[in-house]
PDB file of C-alpha atoms in Angstrom:
ATOM      1  CA  MET A   9     -35.682  -3.610 -11.903  1.00  0.00           C
ATOM      2  CA  LYS A  10     -34.559  -1.282 -10.374  1.00  0.00           C
ATOM      3  CA  ASN A  11     -32.517  -4.224  -8.032  1.00  0.00           C
ATOM      4  CA  ALA A  12     -31.971  -6.689 -10.520  1.00  0.00           C
ATOM      5  CA  LYS A  13     -30.063  -3.576 -12.833  1.00  0.00           C
ATOM      6  CA  MET A  14     -28.361  -2.490  -9.427  1.00  0.00           C
ATOM      7  CA  ILE A  15     -26.849  -6.274  -8.695  1.00  0.00           C
ATOM      8  CA  ALA A  16     -26.266  -6.552 -12.383  1.00  0.00           C
ATOM      9  CA  ARG A  17     -23.756  -3.445 -12.066  1.00  0.00           C
ATOM     10  CA  LEU A  18     -22.255  -3.989  -9.164  1.00  0.00           C
ATOM     11  CA  ALA A  19     -21.428  -7.916 -10.618  1.00  0.00           C
ATOM     12  CA  LEU A  20     -19.361  -6.290 -13.458  1.00  0.00           C
ATOM     13  CA  LEU A  21     -17.970  -4.149 -11.688  1.00  0.00           C
ATOM     14  CA  THR A  22     -16.269  -6.325  -9.347  1.00  0.00           C
ATOM     15  CA  ALA A  23     -15.269  -8.851 -11.744  1.00  0.00           C
ATOM     16  CA  LEU A  24     -13.920  -5.549 -13.979  1.00  0.00           C
ATOM     17  CA  ALA A  25     -12.289  -4.742 -10.331  1.00  0.00           C
ATOM     18  CA  LEU A  26     -10.956  -8.146 -10.112  1.00  0.00           C
ATOM     19  CA  ILE A  27      -9.127  -8.346 -13.547  1.00  0.00           C
ATOM     20  CA  LEU A  28      -7.815  -5.189 -13.232  1.00  0.00           C
ATOM     21  CA  GLY A  29      -6.297  -5.797  -9.816  1.00  0.00           C
ATOM     22  CA  TYR A  30      -4.664  -9.725 -11.034  1.00  0.00           C
ATOM     23  CA  VAL A  31      -3.219  -7.519 -13.853  1.00  0.00           C
ATOM     24  CA  GLU A  32      -1.477  -5.510 -11.724  1.00  0.00           C
ATOM     25  CA  SER A  33      -0.729  -7.993  -9.474  1.00  0.00           C
ATOM     26  CA  LEU A  34       1.622  -9.406 -13.051  1.00  0.00           C
ATOM     27  CA  LEU A  35       3.456  -6.182 -13.803  1.00  0.00           C
ATOM     28  CA  PRO A  36       4.935  -5.254  -9.739  1.00  0.00           C
ATOM     29  CA  ILE A  37       6.171  -1.585 -10.123  1.00  0.00           C
ATOM     30  CA  VAL A  38       9.051  -1.571  -7.033  1.00  0.00           C
ATOM     31  CA  PRO A  39       9.722  -5.475  -6.287  1.00  0.00           C
ATOM     32  CA  SER A  40      11.772  -4.221  -3.107  1.00  0.00           C
ATOM     33  CA  ALA A  41       8.872  -2.343  -1.721  1.00  0.00           C
ATOM     34  CA  PRO A  42       5.482  -3.996  -0.575  1.00  0.00           C
ATOM     35  CA  GLY A  43       2.654  -2.319  -1.035  1.00  0.00           C
ATOM     36  CA  ILE A  44       3.290   0.597  -3.392  1.00  0.00           C
ATOM     37  CA  LYS A  45       1.661  -0.005  -6.357  1.00  0.00           C
ATOM     38  CA  ILE A  46      -0.805   1.843  -9.021  1.00  0.00           C
ATOM     39  CA  GLY A  47      -4.060   0.758  -7.530  1.00  0.00           C
ATOM     40  CA  LEU A  48      -5.870   0.182 -10.965  1.00  0.00           C
ATOM     41  CA  SER A  49      -9.281  -1.104  -9.141  1.00  0.00           C
ATOM     42  CA  ASN A  50      -9.717   1.997  -7.230  1.00  0.00           C
ATOM     43  CA  LEU A  51     -10.661   3.540 -10.950  1.00  0.00           C
ATOM     44  CA  VAL A  52     -13.952   1.451 -10.215  1.00  0.00           C
ATOM     45  CA  VAL A  53     -14.761   2.099  -6.706  1.00  0.00           C
ATOM     46  CA  LEU A  54     -14.113   5.847  -7.835  1.00  0.00           C
ATOM     47  CA  TYR A  55     -16.971   5.277 -10.341  1.00  0.00           C
ATOM     48  CA  ALA A  56     -19.028   3.499  -8.150  1.00  0.00           C
ATOM     49  CA  ILE A  57     -19.006   6.314  -5.997  1.00  0.00           C
ATOM     50  CA  TRP A  58     -19.853   9.168  -8.711  1.00  0.00           C
ATOM     51  CA  GLN A  59     -21.813   6.509 -11.416  1.00  0.00           C
ATOM     52  CA  LEU A  60     -23.896   4.060  -8.145  1.00  0.00           C
ATOM     53  CA  GLY A  61     -23.791   5.873  -5.057  1.00  0.00           C
ATOM     54  CA  SER A  62     -21.835   4.860  -1.248  1.00  0.00           C
ATOM     55  CA  TRP A  63     -23.204   1.841  -0.464  1.00  0.00           C
ATOM     56  CA  GLN A  64     -21.929   0.309  -3.169  1.00  0.00           C
ATOM     57  CA  ALA A  65     -18.804   1.775  -3.246  1.00  0.00           C
ATOM     58  CA  PHE A  66     -18.259   0.327  -0.020  1.00  0.00           C
ATOM     59  CA  VAL A  67     -20.027  -3.374  -1.126  1.00  0.00           C
ATOM     60  CA  LEU A  68     -17.663  -3.110  -4.846  1.00  0.00           C
ATOM     61  CA  MET A  69     -14.511  -2.864  -2.446  1.00  0.00           C
ATOM     62  CA  LEU A  70     -15.729  -5.744   0.420  1.00  0.00           C
ATOM     63  CA  LEU A  71     -16.486  -7.973  -2.836  1.00  0.00           C
ATOM     64  CA  LYS A  72     -13.039  -7.359  -4.393  1.00  0.00           C
ATOM     65  CA  VAL A  73     -10.991  -7.270  -1.608  1.00  0.00           C
ATOM     66  CA  GLY A  74     -12.875 -10.997  -0.182  1.00  0.00           C
ATOM     67  CA  LEU A  75     -12.413 -12.230  -3.858  1.00  0.00           C
ATOM     68  CA  SER A  76      -8.851 -10.835  -4.413  1.00  0.00           C
ATOM     69  CA  GLY A  77      -7.486 -12.338  -0.955  1.00  0.00           C
ATOM     70  CA  LEU A  78      -9.380 -15.726  -1.857  1.00  0.00           C
ATOM     71  CA  LEU A  79      -7.708 -15.960  -5.735  1.00  0.00           C
ATOM     72  CA  PHE A  80      -4.676 -13.967  -5.302  1.00  0.00           C
ATOM     73  CA  SER A  81      -2.966 -12.295  -2.199  1.00  0.00           C
ATOM     74  CA  GLY A  82      -3.891 -14.880   0.750  1.00  0.00           C
ATOM     75  CA  PRO A  83      -6.146 -14.203   4.476  1.00  0.00           C
ATOM     76  CA  VAL A  84      -3.061 -11.838   5.663  1.00  0.00           C
ATOM     77  CA  GLY A  85      -3.029  -9.183   2.279  1.00  0.00           C
ATOM     78  CA  ALA A  86      -6.330  -9.773   2.026  1.00  0.00           C
ATOM     79  CA  LEU A  87      -6.389  -7.818   5.780  1.00  0.00           C
ATOM     80  CA  TYR A  88      -4.033  -5.601   4.957  1.00  0.00           C
ATOM     81  CA  ALA A  89      -6.382  -4.600   1.607  1.00  0.00           C
ATOM     82  CA  LEU A  90      -9.453  -4.753   3.721  1.00  0.00           C
ATOM     83  CA  ALA A  91      -7.930  -1.955   6.227  1.00  0.00           C
ATOM     84  CA  GLY A  92      -7.559   0.086   3.492  1.00  0.00           C
ATOM     85  CA  GLY A  93      -9.813  -0.437   1.353  1.00  0.00           C
ATOM     86  CA  ILE A  94     -12.615   0.321   3.892  1.00  0.00           C
ATOM     87  CA  LEU A  95     -10.081   4.056   5.415  1.00  0.00           C
ATOM     88  CA  SER A  96     -10.194   4.872   1.402  1.00  0.00           C
ATOM     89  CA  VAL A  97     -13.639   4.670   0.222  1.00  0.00           C
ATOM     90  CA  ILE A  98     -15.081   5.749   3.563  1.00  0.00           C
ATOM     91  CA  GLY A  99     -12.714   9.259   3.250  1.00  0.00           C
ATOM     92  CA  MET A 100     -13.464   9.347  -0.793  1.00  0.00           C
ATOM     93  CA  VAL A 101     -17.544   8.970   0.400  1.00  0.00           C
ATOM     94  CA  LEU A 102     -17.088  12.104   2.784  1.00  0.00           C
ATOM     95  CA  LEU A 103     -15.164  14.103   1.128  1.00  0.00           C
ATOM     96  CA  HIS A 104     -16.862  13.212  -2.620  1.00  0.00           C
ATOM     97  CA  ARG A 105     -20.266  14.335  -0.963  1.00  0.00           C
ATOM     98  CA  ALA A 106     -17.892  17.928  -0.060  1.00  0.00           C
ATOM     99  CA  ASN A 107     -18.416  18.401  -3.887  1.00  0.00           C
ATOM    100  CA  LEU A 108     -14.674  17.818  -3.916  1.00  0.00           C
ATOM    101  CA  SER A 109     -12.646  17.349  -7.839  1.00  0.00           C
ATOM    102  CA  VAL A 110     -12.568  13.350  -8.739  1.00  0.00           C
ATOM    103  CA  VAL A 111      -8.837  14.081  -8.401  1.00  0.00           C
ATOM    104  CA  ALA A 112      -8.644  15.184  -5.151  1.00  0.00           C
ATOM    105  CA  VAL A 113     -11.044  12.921  -3.723  1.00  0.00           C
ATOM    106  CA  SER A 114      -8.696  10.251  -5.819  1.00  0.00           C
ATOM    107  CA  ALA A 115      -5.552  11.615  -4.301  1.00  0.00           C
ATOM    108  CA  ALA A 116      -7.180  11.302  -0.769  1.00  0.00           C
ATOM    109  CA  GLY A 117      -7.874   8.172  -1.281  1.00  0.00           C
ATOM    110  CA  GLY A 118      -4.436   6.453  -2.354  1.00  0.00           C
ATOM    111  CA  VAL A 119      -3.297   8.049   0.652  1.00  0.00           C
ATOM    112  CA  LEU A 120      -5.887   6.868   3.174  1.00  0.00           C
ATOM    113  CA  HIS A 121      -5.686   3.846   1.997  1.00  0.00           C
ATOM    114  CA  ASN A 122      -2.058   3.217   2.609  1.00  0.00           C
ATOM    115  CA  ILE A 123      -2.460   4.770   6.607  1.00  0.00           C
ATOM    116  CA  GLY A 124      -4.927   1.564   6.831  1.00  0.00           C
ATOM    117  CA  GLN A 125      -2.560  -0.517   5.674  1.00  0.00           C
ATOM    118  CA  THR A 126       0.290   1.072   7.899  1.00  0.00           C
ATOM    119  CA  ALA A 127      -2.078   0.641  10.487  1.00  0.00           C
ATOM    120  CA  ILE A 128      -2.252  -2.885  10.110  1.00  0.00           C
ATOM    121  CA  ALA A 129       1.637  -3.543   9.993  1.00  0.00           C
ATOM    122  CA  CYS A 130       1.517  -1.630  13.561  1.00  0.00           C
ATOM    123  CA  ALA A 131      -0.865  -4.081  14.398  1.00  0.00           C
ATOM    124  CA  LEU A 132       1.101  -7.379  13.592  1.00  0.00           C
ATOM    125  CA  LEU A 133       4.392  -6.328  13.103  1.00  0.00           C
ATOM    126  CA  SER A 134       6.272  -3.291  14.882  1.00  0.00           C
ATOM    127  CA  PRO A 135       5.407   0.326  14.868  1.00  0.00           C
ATOM    128  CA  ALA A 136       8.735   1.465  14.624  1.00  0.00           C
ATOM    129  CA  ALA A 137       8.899  -0.562  10.844  1.00  0.00           C
ATOM    130  CA  ALA A 138       5.093   0.782   9.701  1.00  0.00           C
ATOM    131  CA  LEU A 139       5.349   3.950  11.290  1.00  0.00           C
ATOM    132  CA  GLY A 140       9.345   4.288   8.995  1.00  0.00           C
ATOM    133  CA  TYR A 141       7.970   3.525   5.894  1.00  0.00           C
ATOM    134  CA  LEU A 142       4.269   5.647   6.100  1.00  0.00           C
ATOM    135  CA  PRO A 143       7.088   8.750   3.914  1.00  0.00           C
ATOM    136  CA  VAL A 144       6.975   6.231   1.158  1.00  0.00           C
ATOM    137  CA  LEU A 145       3.755   4.897   1.185  1.00  0.00           C
ATOM    138  CA  LEU A 146       2.113   8.087   2.049  1.00  0.00           C
ATOM    139  CA  ALA A 147       4.299   9.807  -1.205  1.00  0.00           C
ATOM    140  CA  ALA A 148       3.394   6.424  -3.490  1.00  0.00           C
ATOM    141  CA  GLY A 149      -0.132   7.341  -2.659  1.00  0.00           C
ATOM    142  CA  LEU A 150      -0.512   9.917  -3.417  1.00  0.00           C
ATOM    143  CA  LEU A 151       1.261   9.966  -6.865  1.00  0.00           C
ATOM    144  CA  ALA A 152      -0.605   6.554  -7.467  1.00  0.00           C
ATOM    145  CA  GLY A 153      -3.855   8.408  -6.736  1.00  0.00           C
ATOM    146  CA  LEU A 154      -3.166  11.074  -8.627  1.00  0.00           C
ATOM    147  CA  LEU A 155      -3.005   9.987 -11.503  1.00  0.00           C
ATOM    148  CA  LEU A 156      -5.634   7.068 -11.091  1.00  0.00           C
ATOM    149  CA  GLY A 157      -8.354  10.580 -10.826  1.00  0.00           C
ATOM    150  CA  LEU A 158      -6.769  11.988 -13.687  1.00  0.00           C
ATOM    151  CA  VAL A 159      -7.548   8.820 -15.578  1.00  0.00           C
ATOM    152  CA  SER A 160     -11.053   8.595 -14.035  1.00  0.00           C
ATOM    153  CA  GLN A 161     -11.537  12.219 -14.349  1.00  0.00           C
ATOM    154  CA  ALA A 162     -11.569  11.236 -18.133  1.00  0.00           C
ATOM    155  CA  ALA A 163     -13.630   8.291 -18.037  1.00  0.00           C
ATOM    156  CA  ILE A 164     -16.595   9.660 -15.460  1.00  0.00           C
ATOM    157  CA  ARG A 165     -16.961  12.929 -18.113  1.00  0.00           C
ATOM    158  CA  ALA A 166     -16.961  10.284 -21.199  1.00  0.00           C
ATOM    159  CA  ILE A 167     -19.588   7.889 -20.147  1.00  0.00           C
ATOM    160  CA  ASP A 168     -21.879  10.891 -18.458  1.00  0.00           C
ATOM    161  CA  ARG A 169     -21.721  12.469 -22.635  1.00  0.00           C
ATOM    162  CA  TYR A 170     -22.027   9.177 -23.598  1.00  0.00           C
ATOM    163  CA  GLU A 171     -25.213   8.754 -21.504  1.00  0.00           C
ATOM    164  CA  ARG A 172     -26.240  12.053 -22.440  1.00  0.00           C
ATOM    165  CA  GLY A 173     -26.225  11.128 -25.861  1.00  0.00           C
ATOM    166  CA  LYS A 174     -27.954   8.046 -25.500  1.00  0.00           C
ATOM    167  CA  HIS A 175     -30.914   9.330 -23.644  1.00  0.00           C
ATOM    168  CA  ALA A 176     -30.790  12.743 -26.490  1.00  0.00           C
TER     169      ALA A 176
ATOM    170  CA  MET B   2     -10.196  40.668 -16.109  1.00  0.00           C
ATOM    171  CA  ASP B   3      -7.770  37.717 -14.057  1.00  0.00           C
ATOM    172  CA  GLU B   4      -9.024  38.746 -10.581  1.00  0.00           C
ATOM    173  CA  PRO B   5     -12.635  36.083 -10.442  1.00  0.00           C
ATOM    174  CA  LYS B   6     -10.655  33.236 -11.906  1.00  0.00           C
ATOM    175  CA  ARG B   7      -7.571  33.458  -8.707  1.00  0.00           C
ATOM    176  CA  LYS B   8     -10.057  34.128  -6.601  1.00  0.00           C
ATOM    177  CA  THR B   9     -12.394  30.180  -7.813  1.00  0.00           C
ATOM    178  CA  ILE B  10      -8.858  28.540  -7.715  1.00  0.00           C
ATOM    179  CA  ALA B  11      -7.625  30.449  -3.693  1.00  0.00           C
ATOM    180  CA  ARG B  12     -11.352  28.600  -2.905  1.00  0.00           C
ATOM    181  CA  ASN B  13     -10.709  25.235  -5.077  1.00  0.00           C
ATOM    182  CA  PRO B  14     -11.104  23.358  -1.537  1.00  0.00           C
ATOM    183  CA  SER B  15     -10.185  20.372  -3.997  1.00  0.00           C
ATOM    184  CA  LEU B  16      -6.457  21.955  -4.603  1.00  0.00           C
ATOM    185  CA  TRP B  17      -6.371  22.811  -1.431  1.00  0.00           C
ATOM    186  CA  LEU B  18      -6.304  19.522  -0.315  1.00  0.00           C
ATOM    187  CA  ILE B  19      -4.357  18.241  -3.102  1.00  0.00           C
ATOM    188  CA  ALA B  20      -2.011  21.029  -1.880  1.00  0.00           C
ATOM    189  CA  ALA B  21      -2.390  19.383   2.313  1.00  0.00           C
ATOM    190  CA  LEU B  22      -1.251  16.362   1.074  1.00  0.00           C
ATOM    191  CA  VAL B  23       1.980  17.046  -1.157  1.00  0.00           C
ATOM    192  CA  LEU B  24       2.717  18.890   1.913  1.00  0.00           C
ATOM    193  CA  ILE B  25       2.423  16.264   4.467  1.00  0.00           C
ATOM    194  CA  ALA B  26       4.228  13.915   1.859  1.00  0.00           C
ATOM    195  CA  ALA B  27       7.031  16.370   1.652  1.00  0.00           C
ATOM    196  CA  ILE B  28       7.518  16.672   5.406  1.00  0.00           C
ATOM    197  CA  ALA B  29       7.184  12.815   5.768  1.00  0.00           C
ATOM    198  CA  PHE B  30       9.694  12.210   3.291  1.00  0.00           C
ATOM    199  CA  PHE B  31      12.453  14.328   5.141  1.00  0.00           C
ATOM    200  CA  VAL B  32      11.885  13.636   8.312  1.00  0.00           C
ATOM    201  CA  ARG B  33      12.652  10.205   6.931  1.00  0.00           C
ATOM    202  CA  LEU B  34      15.412  11.126   5.321  1.00  0.00           C
ATOM    203  CA  ILE B  35      17.496  12.188   8.525  1.00  0.00           C
ATOM    204  CA  VAL B  36      16.404   9.182  10.754  1.00  0.00           C
ATOM    205  CA  LEU B  37      17.924   6.461   7.818  1.00  0.00           C
ATOM    206  CA  ASN B  38      21.067   8.926   7.268  1.00  0.00           C
ATOM    207  CA  GLY B  39      21.148   8.369  12.003  1.00  0.00           C
ATOM    208  CA  ALA B  40      21.245   4.930  11.003  1.00  0.00           C
ATOM    209  CA  SER B  41      24.183   4.745   8.215  1.00  0.00           C
ATOM    210  CA  ALA B  42      27.074   3.027  11.778  1.00  0.00           C
ATOM    211  CA  ALA B  43      24.497   0.143  12.822  1.00  0.00           C
ATOM    212  CA  ASP B  44      26.306  -2.842  12.923  1.00  0.00           C
ATOM    213  CA  THR B  45      23.388  -5.192  14.438  1.00  0.00           C
ATOM    214  CA  ALA B  46      20.387  -6.775  12.808  1.00  0.00           C
ATOM    215  CA  VAL B  47      17.144  -7.702  15.020  1.00  0.00           C
ATOM    216  CA  ILE B  48      15.518 -10.183  14.282  1.00  0.00           C
ATOM    217  CA  ARG B  49      12.398 -10.616  14.945  1.00  0.00           C
ATOM    218  CA  TYR B  50       9.573 -13.927  15.026  1.00  0.00           C
ATOM    219  CA  GLY B  51       7.468 -16.020  16.851  1.00  0.00           C
ATOM    220  CA  ASP B  52       5.733 -14.880  19.414  1.00  0.00           C
ATOM    221  CA  GLY B  53       7.677 -12.024  20.879  1.00  0.00           C
ATOM    222  CA  ASN B  54      10.967 -13.937  19.533  1.00  0.00           C
ATOM    223  CA  GLU B  55      13.898 -11.670  19.772  1.00  0.00           C
ATOM    224  CA  LEU B  56      17.624 -12.824  18.071  1.00  0.00           C
ATOM    225  CA  ARG B  57      20.575 -10.140  18.071  1.00  0.00           C
ATOM    226  CA  ILE B  58      23.074 -10.697  15.611  1.00  0.00           C
ATOM    227  CA  ARG B  59      26.661  -9.021  14.704  1.00  0.00           C
ATOM    228  CA  LEU B  60      26.481  -8.680  10.433  1.00  0.00           C
ATOM    229  CA  ASP B  61      30.306  -9.164  10.846  1.00  0.00           C
ATOM    230  CA  ASP B  62      29.546 -12.508  12.073  1.00  0.00           C
ATOM    231  CA  PRO B  63      28.875 -14.486   8.478  1.00  0.00           C
ATOM    232  CA  GLN B  64      26.141 -17.159   9.120  1.00  0.00           C
ATOM    233  CA  THR B  65      22.314 -19.007   8.090  1.00  0.00           C
ATOM    234  CA  ILE B  66      19.637 -18.849  10.415  1.00  0.00           C
ATOM    235  CA  VAL B  67      15.810 -20.626   9.392  1.00  0.00           C
ATOM    236  CA  ILE B  68      12.578 -19.753  11.082  1.00  0.00           C
ATOM    237  CA  ARG B  69      10.090 -21.676  10.750  1.00  0.00           C
ATOM    238  CA  ASP B  70       6.748 -22.132  12.021  1.00  0.00           C
ATOM    239  CA  GLY B  71       7.922 -19.006  14.723  1.00  0.00           C
ATOM    240  CA  LYS B  72      10.772 -21.598  15.294  1.00  0.00           C
ATOM    241  CA  LEU B  73      14.245 -21.608  15.238  1.00  0.00           C
ATOM    242  CA  VAL B  74      15.627 -24.905  13.513  1.00  0.00           C
ATOM    243  CA  SER B  75      18.652 -26.062  11.423  1.00  0.00           C
ATOM    244  CA  GLU B  76      17.262 -26.000   7.987  1.00  0.00           C
ATOM    245  CA  ALA B  77      15.627 -24.880   5.698  1.00  0.00           C
ATOM    246  CA  ILE B  78      13.237 -28.113   4.198  1.00  0.00           C
ATOM    247  CA  GLY B  79      10.055 -25.512   2.840  1.00  0.00           C
ATOM    248  CA  GLU B  80       7.185 -27.054   4.656  1.00  0.00           C
ATOM    249  CA  GLY B  81       5.442 -24.717   7.586  1.00  0.00           C
ATOM    250  CA  GLU B  82       5.551 -20.926   7.246  1.00  0.00           C
ATOM    251  CA  GLU B  83       9.763 -21.225   6.611  1.00  0.00           C
ATOM    252  CA  ASN B  84      12.194 -18.204   6.201  1.00  0.00           C
ATOM    253  CA  GLU B  85      15.742 -18.363   5.861  1.00  0.00           C
ATOM    254  CA  ILE B  86      17.866 -15.796   6.605  1.00  0.00           C
ATOM    255  CA  VAL B  87      22.168 -15.147   5.619  1.00  0.00           C
ATOM    256  CA  VAL B  88      24.594 -12.768   7.305  1.00  0.00           C
ATOM    257  CA  GLU B  89      27.349 -12.626   4.893  1.00  0.00           C
ATOM    258  CA  ALA B  90      29.854  -9.544   3.859  1.00  0.00           C
ATOM    259  CA  GLY B  91      28.624  -7.118   6.710  1.00  0.00           C
ATOM    260  CA  GLY B  92      25.302  -7.092   4.976  1.00  0.00           C
ATOM    261  CA  ILE B  93      21.722  -9.974   5.765  1.00  0.00           C
ATOM    262  CA  ARG B  94      19.246 -10.850   3.412  1.00  0.00           C
ATOM    263  CA  MET B  95      16.428 -12.607   3.610  1.00  0.00           C
ATOM    264  CA  GLU B  96      17.797 -15.942   0.859  1.00  0.00           C
ATOM    265  CA  SER B  97      13.958 -17.483   0.601  1.00  0.00           C
ATOM    266  CA  ALA B  98      10.974 -17.798   2.130  1.00  0.00           C
ATOM    267  CA  ASN B  99       7.886 -20.042   1.498  1.00  0.00           C
ATOM    268  CA  CYS B 100       5.284 -17.168   1.365  1.00  0.00           C
ATOM    269  CA  ARG B 101       2.918 -15.691  -0.753  1.00  0.00           C
ATOM    270  CA  GLY B 102       4.713 -13.588  -3.541  1.00  0.00           C
ATOM    271  CA  ASN B 103       8.428 -13.142  -1.847  1.00  0.00           C
ATOM    272  CA  ASP B 104       8.265  -9.196  -0.838  1.00  0.00           C
ATOM    273  CA  CYS B 105      11.039 -10.009   1.978  1.00  0.00           C
ATOM    274  CA  VAL B 106      12.982 -12.081  -0.802  1.00  0.00           C
ATOM    275  CA  LYS B 107      12.919  -9.261  -2.997  1.00  0.00           C
ATOM    276  CA  GLN B 108      13.683  -6.546  -0.804  1.00  0.00           C
ATOM    277  CA  GLY B 109      17.146  -7.157  -1.577  1.00  0.00           C
ATOM    278  CA  VAL B 110      20.278  -7.205   1.347  1.00  0.00           C
ATOM    279  CA  LEU B 111      20.339  -4.562   4.500  1.00  0.00           C
ATOM    280  CA  SER B 112      23.447  -3.195   5.785  1.00  0.00           C
ATOM    281  CA  SER B 113      25.075   0.068   6.949  1.00  0.00           C
ATOM    282  CA  LYS B 114      25.695   0.722   3.460  1.00  0.00           C
ATOM    283  CA  THR B 115      22.665   0.492   1.605  1.00  0.00           C
ATOM    284  CA  VAL B 116      19.859   1.050   4.739  1.00  0.00           C
ATOM    285  CA  SER B 117      19.453   4.833   3.070  1.00  0.00           C
ATOM    286  CA  ARG B 118      18.803   3.591  -0.617  1.00  0.00           C
ATOM    287  CA  ARG B 119      15.993   0.932   0.622  1.00  0.00           C
ATOM    288  CA  PRO B 120      12.552   1.568   0.077  1.00  0.00           C
ATOM    289  CA  LEU B 121      11.903   0.271   3.564  1.00  0.00           C
ATOM    290  CA  GLY B 122      15.026   1.856   5.273  1.00  0.00           C
ATOM    291  CA  SER B 123      16.416  -0.241   8.077  1.00  0.00           C
ATOM    292  CA  TRP B 124      13.582  -2.966   7.981  1.00  0.00           C
ATOM    293  CA  ILE B 125      13.614  -6.413   6.231  1.00  0.00           C
ATOM    294  CA  ILE B 126      10.165  -7.196   6.391  1.00  0.00           C
ATOM    295  CA  CYS B 127       8.425 -11.267   5.236  1.00  0.00           C
ATOM    296  CA  ALA B 128       4.163  -9.603   6.707  1.00  0.00           C
ATOM    297  CA  PRO B 129       2.545 -13.107   5.644  1.00  0.00           C
ATOM    298  CA  HIS B 130       5.109 -14.399   8.045  1.00  0.00           C
ATOM    299  CA  ARG B 131       5.460 -12.484  10.586  1.00  0.00           C
ATOM    300  CA  VAL B 132       9.111 -12.148  10.792  1.00  0.00           C
ATOM    301  CA  SER B 133      11.282  -8.886  10.220  1.00  0.00           C
ATOM    302  CA  ILE B 134      14.705  -7.796  10.865  1.00  0.00           C
ATOM    303  CA  GLU B 135      16.041  -4.226  12.256  1.00  0.00           C
ATOM    304  CA  LEU B 136      19.016  -2.482  11.680  1.00  0.00           C
ATOM    305  CA  VAL B 137      19.661  -0.863  14.154  1.00  0.00           C
ATOM    306  CA  GLU B 138      23.419  -0.123  16.300  1.00  0.00           C
ATOM    307  CA  GLY B 139      25.486  -1.401  19.307  1.00  0.00           C
ATOM    308  CA  ALA B 140      26.727  -4.748  19.989  1.00  0.00           C
ATOM    309  CA  PRO B 141      24.686  -7.605  20.810  1.00  0.00           C
TER     310      PRO B 141
END
C-alpha cells in the first residue's frame, strides 16, 4: 500500500515536471543563448528531495529527462539534460543531507546542472567553445537556482503547514 | 544582543555556499570578458563539421556554405542533417538549419564587432548536428 502511494506520487510529480518543462520551452528567455533556462521542473525535483527521498528524486529526474527527450527535445537534447540532471540531483541530495537550506541546495543544483551540460558539450563539440560559454552558464544557473530555491522554500513550507493542519 | 545573531550568520553553511558560488561565477565571467576583448581582431572563421573536418574562411569573402550529414554540398535541400552558413558584410551566420529548436540560427551574426556582446562569444554552435563556427585570428 505504501509502495502504491509512492508510485502514484512519483507519477503525479513526473507529469507535473513534464508539463512545467513544456511550458518553459514555449517561453525562451534568451533565444541566442542555448542552454539558458529557469528549469521550472527543478521545483518538482527539489520537492521530491525534501518530501519523498533521494532515490525517488533521482528516478523522477530520469523519468522526466527520458520522457521529455522522447516528446520534445530529441536524443541530443536528452543527453545534455541527463548529464546536467545526474550531476545536479547527486549534488543536491548530498547538500540536502548536509542540512543546507533549500535556496543554497537549489543554487548549487543550477550551477551543477550547467556544469554537466558543459561536460557533454566538451565531449561532443569543442572543449574551447564549451569552456568559453561556461561562465555564462554558471551565472545563469546560479540565478535560476536562487530564484527556484526561493519559490521551493515557500512551497515546501506551505505544504508542511497544510500537512500539519490536516493531521492536527 | 546582536553578537549571537552575527555568529549564526557567519556559521551558516548555506550562506557560505551561495557566497562561494557567486564568487566563482563572478571570477569566471571576468576572465571571459578579458578573453573576448582579445578576440576583436579576428577575421577568419573555422567551421568544424562531420568527423573532424575543418574549413577556414575569411570573413571578407562573401559565400554560402552548405553542410549535409557531415559533408560539404553545393545547395540546401532541407534533407538529412543540414546547415546553411552565410558569410557576408564581414560576418558569418547560420542562415538555416533543420535541427530541433534552431538555436544556431537564433545565435545571430558572428563578427569581430559582435563577439563581445554575444552570449556564445566567438562561437556559433549547432549541437544536434555537431557543426560549429569559431572566429579566430589569422589568414586561412
